[in-house]
PDB file of N, CA and C in Angstrom:
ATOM      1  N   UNK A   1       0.951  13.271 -29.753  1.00 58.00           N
ATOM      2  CA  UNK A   1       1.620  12.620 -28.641  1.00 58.00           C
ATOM      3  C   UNK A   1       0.980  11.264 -28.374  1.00 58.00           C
ATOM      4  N   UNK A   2       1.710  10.076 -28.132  1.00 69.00           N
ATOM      5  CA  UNK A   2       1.359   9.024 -27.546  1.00 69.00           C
ATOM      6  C   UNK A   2       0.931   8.635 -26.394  1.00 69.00           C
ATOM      7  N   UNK A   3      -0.332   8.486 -26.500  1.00 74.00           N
ATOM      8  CA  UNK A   3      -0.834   7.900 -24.610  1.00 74.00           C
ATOM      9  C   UNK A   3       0.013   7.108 -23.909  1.00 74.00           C
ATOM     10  N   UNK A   4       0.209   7.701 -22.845  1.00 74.00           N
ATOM     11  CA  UNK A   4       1.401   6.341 -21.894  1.00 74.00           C
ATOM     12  C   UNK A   4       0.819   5.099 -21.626  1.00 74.00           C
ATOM     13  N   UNK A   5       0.685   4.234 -21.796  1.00 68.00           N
ATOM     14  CA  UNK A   5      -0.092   2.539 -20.945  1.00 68.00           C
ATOM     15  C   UNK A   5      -0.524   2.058 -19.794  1.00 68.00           C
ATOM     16  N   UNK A   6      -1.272   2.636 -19.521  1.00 69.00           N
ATOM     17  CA  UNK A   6      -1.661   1.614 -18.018  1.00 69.00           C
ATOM     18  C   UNK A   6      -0.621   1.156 -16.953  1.00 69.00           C
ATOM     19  N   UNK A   7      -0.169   1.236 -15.928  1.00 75.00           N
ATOM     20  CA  UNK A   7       0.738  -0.017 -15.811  1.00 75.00           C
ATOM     21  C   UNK A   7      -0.415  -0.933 -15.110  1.00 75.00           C
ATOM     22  N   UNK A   8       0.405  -2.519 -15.189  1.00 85.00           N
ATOM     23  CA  UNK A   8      -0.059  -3.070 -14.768  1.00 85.00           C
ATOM     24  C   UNK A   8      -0.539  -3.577 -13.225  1.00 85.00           C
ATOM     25  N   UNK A   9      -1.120  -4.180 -12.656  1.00 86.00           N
ATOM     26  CA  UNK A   9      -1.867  -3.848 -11.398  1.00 86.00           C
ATOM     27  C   UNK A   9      -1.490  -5.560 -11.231  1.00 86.00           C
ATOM     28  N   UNK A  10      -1.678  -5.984 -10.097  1.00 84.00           N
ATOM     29  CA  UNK A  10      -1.681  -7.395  -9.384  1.00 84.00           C
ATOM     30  C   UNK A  10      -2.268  -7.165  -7.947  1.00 84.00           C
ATOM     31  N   UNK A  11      -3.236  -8.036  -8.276  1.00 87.00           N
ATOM     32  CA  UNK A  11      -4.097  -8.377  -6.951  1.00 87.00           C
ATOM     33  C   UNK A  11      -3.899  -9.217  -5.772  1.00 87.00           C
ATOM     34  N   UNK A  12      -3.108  -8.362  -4.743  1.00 87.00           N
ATOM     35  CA  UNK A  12      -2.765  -9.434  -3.774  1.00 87.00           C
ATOM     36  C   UNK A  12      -3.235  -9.398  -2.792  1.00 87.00           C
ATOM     37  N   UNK A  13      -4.276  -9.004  -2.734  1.00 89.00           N
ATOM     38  CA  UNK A  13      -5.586  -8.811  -1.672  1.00 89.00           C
ATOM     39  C   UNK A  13      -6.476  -8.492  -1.352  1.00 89.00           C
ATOM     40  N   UNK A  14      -7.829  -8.787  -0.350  1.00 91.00           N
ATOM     41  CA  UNK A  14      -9.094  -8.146  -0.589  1.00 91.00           C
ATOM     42  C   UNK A  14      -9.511  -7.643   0.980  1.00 91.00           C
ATOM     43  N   UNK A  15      -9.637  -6.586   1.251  1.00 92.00           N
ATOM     44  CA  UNK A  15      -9.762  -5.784   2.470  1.00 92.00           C
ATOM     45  C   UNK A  15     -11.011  -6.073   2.828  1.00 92.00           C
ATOM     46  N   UNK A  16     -11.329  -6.668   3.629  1.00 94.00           N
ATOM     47  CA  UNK A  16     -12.609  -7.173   4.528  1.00 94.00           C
ATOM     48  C   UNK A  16     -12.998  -6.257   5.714  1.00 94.00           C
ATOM     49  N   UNK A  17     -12.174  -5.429   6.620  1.00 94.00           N
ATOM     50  CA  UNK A  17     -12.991  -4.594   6.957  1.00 94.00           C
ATOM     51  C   UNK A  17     -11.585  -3.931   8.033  1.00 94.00           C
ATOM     52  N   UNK A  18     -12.209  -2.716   8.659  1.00 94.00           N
ATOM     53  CA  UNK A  18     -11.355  -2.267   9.643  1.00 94.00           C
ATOM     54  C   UNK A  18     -10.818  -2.965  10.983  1.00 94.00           C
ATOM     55  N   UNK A  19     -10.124  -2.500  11.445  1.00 91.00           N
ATOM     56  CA  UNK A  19      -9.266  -3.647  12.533  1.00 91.00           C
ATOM     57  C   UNK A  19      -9.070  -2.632  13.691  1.00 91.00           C
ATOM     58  N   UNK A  20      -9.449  -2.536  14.722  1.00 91.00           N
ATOM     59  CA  UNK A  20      -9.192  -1.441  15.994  1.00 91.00           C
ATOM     60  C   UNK A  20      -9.216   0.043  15.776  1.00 91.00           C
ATOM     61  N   UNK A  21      -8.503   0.441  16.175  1.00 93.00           N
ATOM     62  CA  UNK A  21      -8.591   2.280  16.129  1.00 93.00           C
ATOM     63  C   UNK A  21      -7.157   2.573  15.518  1.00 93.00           C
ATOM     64  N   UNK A  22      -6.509   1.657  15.039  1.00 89.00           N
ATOM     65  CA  UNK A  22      -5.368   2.537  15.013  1.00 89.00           C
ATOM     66  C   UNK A  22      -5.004   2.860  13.563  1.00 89.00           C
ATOM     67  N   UNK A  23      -5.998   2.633  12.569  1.00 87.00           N
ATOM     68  CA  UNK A  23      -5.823   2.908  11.148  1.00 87.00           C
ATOM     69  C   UNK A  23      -5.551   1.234  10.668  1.00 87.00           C
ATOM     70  N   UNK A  24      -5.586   0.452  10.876  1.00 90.00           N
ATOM     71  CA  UNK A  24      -5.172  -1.007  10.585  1.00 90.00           C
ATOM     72  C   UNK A  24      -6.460  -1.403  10.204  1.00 90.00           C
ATOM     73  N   UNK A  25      -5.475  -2.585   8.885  1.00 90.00           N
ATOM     74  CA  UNK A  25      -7.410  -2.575   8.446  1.00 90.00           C
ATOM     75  C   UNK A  25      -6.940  -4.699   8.399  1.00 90.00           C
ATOM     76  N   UNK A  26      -8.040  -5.233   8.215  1.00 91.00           N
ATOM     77  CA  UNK A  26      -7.817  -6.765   8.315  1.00 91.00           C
ATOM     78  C   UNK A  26      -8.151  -7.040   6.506  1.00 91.00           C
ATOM     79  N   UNK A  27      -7.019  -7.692   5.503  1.00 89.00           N
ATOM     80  CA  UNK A  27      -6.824  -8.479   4.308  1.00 89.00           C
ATOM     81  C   UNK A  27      -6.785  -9.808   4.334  1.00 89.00           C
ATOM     82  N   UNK A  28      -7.548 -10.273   3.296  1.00 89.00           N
ATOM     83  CA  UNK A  28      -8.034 -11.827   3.029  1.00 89.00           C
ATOM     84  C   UNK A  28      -6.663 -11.795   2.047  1.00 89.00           C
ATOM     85  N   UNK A  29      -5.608 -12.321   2.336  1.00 86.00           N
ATOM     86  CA  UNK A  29      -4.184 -12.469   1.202  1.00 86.00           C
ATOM     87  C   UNK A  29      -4.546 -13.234   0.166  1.00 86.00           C
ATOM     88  N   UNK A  30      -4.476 -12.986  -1.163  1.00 86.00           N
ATOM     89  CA  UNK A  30      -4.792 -14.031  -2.261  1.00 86.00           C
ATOM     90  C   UNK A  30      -3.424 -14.717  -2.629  1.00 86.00           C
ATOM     91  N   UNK A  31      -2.406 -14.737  -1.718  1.00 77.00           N
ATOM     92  CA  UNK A  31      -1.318 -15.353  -2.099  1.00 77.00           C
ATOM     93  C   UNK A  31      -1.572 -16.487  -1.065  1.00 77.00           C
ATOM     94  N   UNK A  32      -0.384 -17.472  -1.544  1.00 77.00           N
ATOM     95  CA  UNK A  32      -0.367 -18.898  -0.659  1.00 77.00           C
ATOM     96  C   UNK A  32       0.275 -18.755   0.564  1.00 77.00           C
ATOM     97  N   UNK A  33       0.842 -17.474   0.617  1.00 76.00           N
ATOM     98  CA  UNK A  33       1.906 -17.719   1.678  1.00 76.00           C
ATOM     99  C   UNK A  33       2.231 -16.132   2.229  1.00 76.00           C
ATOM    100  N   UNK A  34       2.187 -15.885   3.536  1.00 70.00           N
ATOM    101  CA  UNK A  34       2.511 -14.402   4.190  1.00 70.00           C
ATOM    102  C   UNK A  34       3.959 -13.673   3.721  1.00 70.00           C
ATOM    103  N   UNK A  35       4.947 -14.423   3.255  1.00 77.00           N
ATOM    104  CA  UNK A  35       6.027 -14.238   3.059  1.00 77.00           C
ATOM    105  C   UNK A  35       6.116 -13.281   1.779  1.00 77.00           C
ATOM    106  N   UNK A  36       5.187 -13.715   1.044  1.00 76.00           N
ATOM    107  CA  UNK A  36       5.432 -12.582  -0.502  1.00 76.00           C
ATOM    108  C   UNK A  36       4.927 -11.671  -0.275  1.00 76.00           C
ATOM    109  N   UNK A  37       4.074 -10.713   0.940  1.00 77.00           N
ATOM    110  CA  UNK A  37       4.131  -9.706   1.366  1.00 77.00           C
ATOM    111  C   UNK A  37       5.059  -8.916   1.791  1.00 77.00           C
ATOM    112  N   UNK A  38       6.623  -9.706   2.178  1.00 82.00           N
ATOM    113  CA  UNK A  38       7.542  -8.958   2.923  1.00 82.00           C
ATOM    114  C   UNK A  38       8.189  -8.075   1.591  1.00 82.00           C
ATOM    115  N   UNK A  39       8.553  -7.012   2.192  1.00 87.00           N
ATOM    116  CA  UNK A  39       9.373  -6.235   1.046  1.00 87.00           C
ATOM    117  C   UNK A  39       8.538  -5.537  -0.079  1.00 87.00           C
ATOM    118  N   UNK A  40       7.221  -5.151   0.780  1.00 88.00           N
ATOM    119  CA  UNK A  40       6.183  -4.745  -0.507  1.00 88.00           C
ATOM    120  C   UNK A  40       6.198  -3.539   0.822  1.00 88.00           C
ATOM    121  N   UNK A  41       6.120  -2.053   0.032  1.00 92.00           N
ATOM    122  CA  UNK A  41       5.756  -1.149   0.740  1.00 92.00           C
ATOM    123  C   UNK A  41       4.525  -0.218   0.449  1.00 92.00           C
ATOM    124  N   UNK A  42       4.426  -0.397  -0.832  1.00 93.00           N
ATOM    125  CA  UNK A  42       2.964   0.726  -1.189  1.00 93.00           C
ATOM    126  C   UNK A  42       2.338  -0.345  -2.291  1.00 93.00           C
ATOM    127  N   UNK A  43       1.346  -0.124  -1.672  1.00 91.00           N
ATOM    128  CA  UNK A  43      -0.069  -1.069  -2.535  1.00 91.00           C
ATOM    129  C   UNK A  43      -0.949   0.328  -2.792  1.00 91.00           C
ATOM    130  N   UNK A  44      -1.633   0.197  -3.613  1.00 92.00           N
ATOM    131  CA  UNK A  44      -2.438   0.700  -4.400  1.00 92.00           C
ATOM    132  C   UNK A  44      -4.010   0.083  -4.256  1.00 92.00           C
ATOM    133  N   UNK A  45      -4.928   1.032  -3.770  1.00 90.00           N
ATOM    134  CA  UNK A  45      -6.562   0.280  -3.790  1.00 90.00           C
ATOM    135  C   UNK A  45      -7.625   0.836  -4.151  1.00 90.00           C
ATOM    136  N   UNK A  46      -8.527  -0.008  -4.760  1.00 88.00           N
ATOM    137  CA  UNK A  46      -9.207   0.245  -5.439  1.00 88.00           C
ATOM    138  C   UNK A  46      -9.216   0.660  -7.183  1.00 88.00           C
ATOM    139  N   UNK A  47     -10.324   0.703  -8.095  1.00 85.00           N
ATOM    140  CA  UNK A  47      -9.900   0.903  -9.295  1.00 85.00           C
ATOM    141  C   UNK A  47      -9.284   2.425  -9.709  1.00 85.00           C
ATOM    142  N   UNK A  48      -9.429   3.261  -8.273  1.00 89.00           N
ATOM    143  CA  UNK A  48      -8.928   4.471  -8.562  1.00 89.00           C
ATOM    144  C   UNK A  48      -7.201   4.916  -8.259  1.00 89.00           C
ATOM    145  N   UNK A  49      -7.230   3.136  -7.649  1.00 90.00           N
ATOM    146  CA  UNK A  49      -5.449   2.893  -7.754  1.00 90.00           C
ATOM    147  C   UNK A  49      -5.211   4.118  -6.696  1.00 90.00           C
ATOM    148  N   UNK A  50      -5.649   4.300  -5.512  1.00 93.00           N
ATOM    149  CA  UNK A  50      -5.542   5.119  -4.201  1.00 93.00           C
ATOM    150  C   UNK A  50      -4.232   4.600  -3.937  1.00 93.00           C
ATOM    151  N   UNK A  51      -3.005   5.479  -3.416  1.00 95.00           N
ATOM    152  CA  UNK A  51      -1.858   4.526  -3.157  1.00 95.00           C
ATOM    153  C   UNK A  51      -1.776   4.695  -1.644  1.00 95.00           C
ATOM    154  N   UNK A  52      -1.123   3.927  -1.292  1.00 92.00           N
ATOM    155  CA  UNK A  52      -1.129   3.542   0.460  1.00 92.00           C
ATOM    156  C   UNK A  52       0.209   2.964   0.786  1.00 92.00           C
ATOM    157  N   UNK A  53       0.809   3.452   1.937  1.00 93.00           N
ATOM    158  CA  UNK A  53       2.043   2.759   2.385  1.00 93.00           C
ATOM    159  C   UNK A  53       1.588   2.050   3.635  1.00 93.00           C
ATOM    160  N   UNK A  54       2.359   0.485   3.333  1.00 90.00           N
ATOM    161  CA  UNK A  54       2.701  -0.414   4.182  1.00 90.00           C
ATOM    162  C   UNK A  54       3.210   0.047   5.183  1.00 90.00           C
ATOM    163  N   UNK A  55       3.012   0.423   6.481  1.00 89.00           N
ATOM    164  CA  UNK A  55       3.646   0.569   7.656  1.00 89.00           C
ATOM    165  C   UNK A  55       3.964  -0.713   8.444  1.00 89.00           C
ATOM    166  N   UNK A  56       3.466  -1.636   8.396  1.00 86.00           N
ATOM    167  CA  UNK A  56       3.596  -3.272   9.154  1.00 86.00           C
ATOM    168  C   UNK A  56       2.261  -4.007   8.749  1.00 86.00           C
ATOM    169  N   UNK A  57       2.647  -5.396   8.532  1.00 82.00           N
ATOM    170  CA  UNK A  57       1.620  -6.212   8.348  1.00 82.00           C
ATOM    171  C   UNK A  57       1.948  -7.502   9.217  1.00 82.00           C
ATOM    172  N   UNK A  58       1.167  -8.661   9.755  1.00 80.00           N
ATOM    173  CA  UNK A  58       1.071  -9.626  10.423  1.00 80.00           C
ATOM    174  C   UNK A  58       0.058 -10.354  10.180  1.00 80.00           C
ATOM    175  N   UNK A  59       0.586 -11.930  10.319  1.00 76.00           N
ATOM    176  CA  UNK A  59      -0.346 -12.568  10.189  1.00 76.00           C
ATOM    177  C   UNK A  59      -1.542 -13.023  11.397  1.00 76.00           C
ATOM    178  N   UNK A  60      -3.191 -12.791  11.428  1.00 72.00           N
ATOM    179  CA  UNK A  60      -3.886 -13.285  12.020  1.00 72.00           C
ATOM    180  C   UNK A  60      -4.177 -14.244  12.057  1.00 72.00           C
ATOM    181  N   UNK A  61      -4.670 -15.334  12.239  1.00 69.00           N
ATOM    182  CA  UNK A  61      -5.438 -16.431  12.261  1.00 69.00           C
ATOM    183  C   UNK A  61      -5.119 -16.909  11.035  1.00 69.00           C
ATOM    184  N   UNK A  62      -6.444 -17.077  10.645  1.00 61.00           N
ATOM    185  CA  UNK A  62      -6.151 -17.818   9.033  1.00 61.00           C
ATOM    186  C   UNK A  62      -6.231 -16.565   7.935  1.00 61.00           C
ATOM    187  N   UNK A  63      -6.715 -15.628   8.101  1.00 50.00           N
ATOM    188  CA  UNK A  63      -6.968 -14.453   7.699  1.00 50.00           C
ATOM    189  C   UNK A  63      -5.769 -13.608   7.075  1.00 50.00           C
TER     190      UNK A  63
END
């Protein structure tokens, strides 16, 4: 049998730390712009590819 491939992964962010109590965590976006976040619902983190659903995101500050 043939091993299936990897899929591929894209890095569109780096989690800097927790954000209040309500499970919200604060991301450094490696994109240029907040907008290519919209319409993304499950990201995947870490190299163990943990999957996670998007419930809402917003932009902070510069952050």
């Amino acid at each position: 049998m043939d091993k299936q491939p990897e899929p591929d992964f894209l890095a569109i962010g780096r989690v800097l730390r927790p954000h209040g109590v309500l499970g919200e965590i604060r991301v450094e976006m490696l994109a240029d712009a907040p907008d290519r976040w919209v319409g993304i619902k499950t990201v995947f983190l870490g190299s163990q590819h943990h999957q996670l659903e998007i419930v809402s995101f917003r932009q902070h500050m510069k952050v």
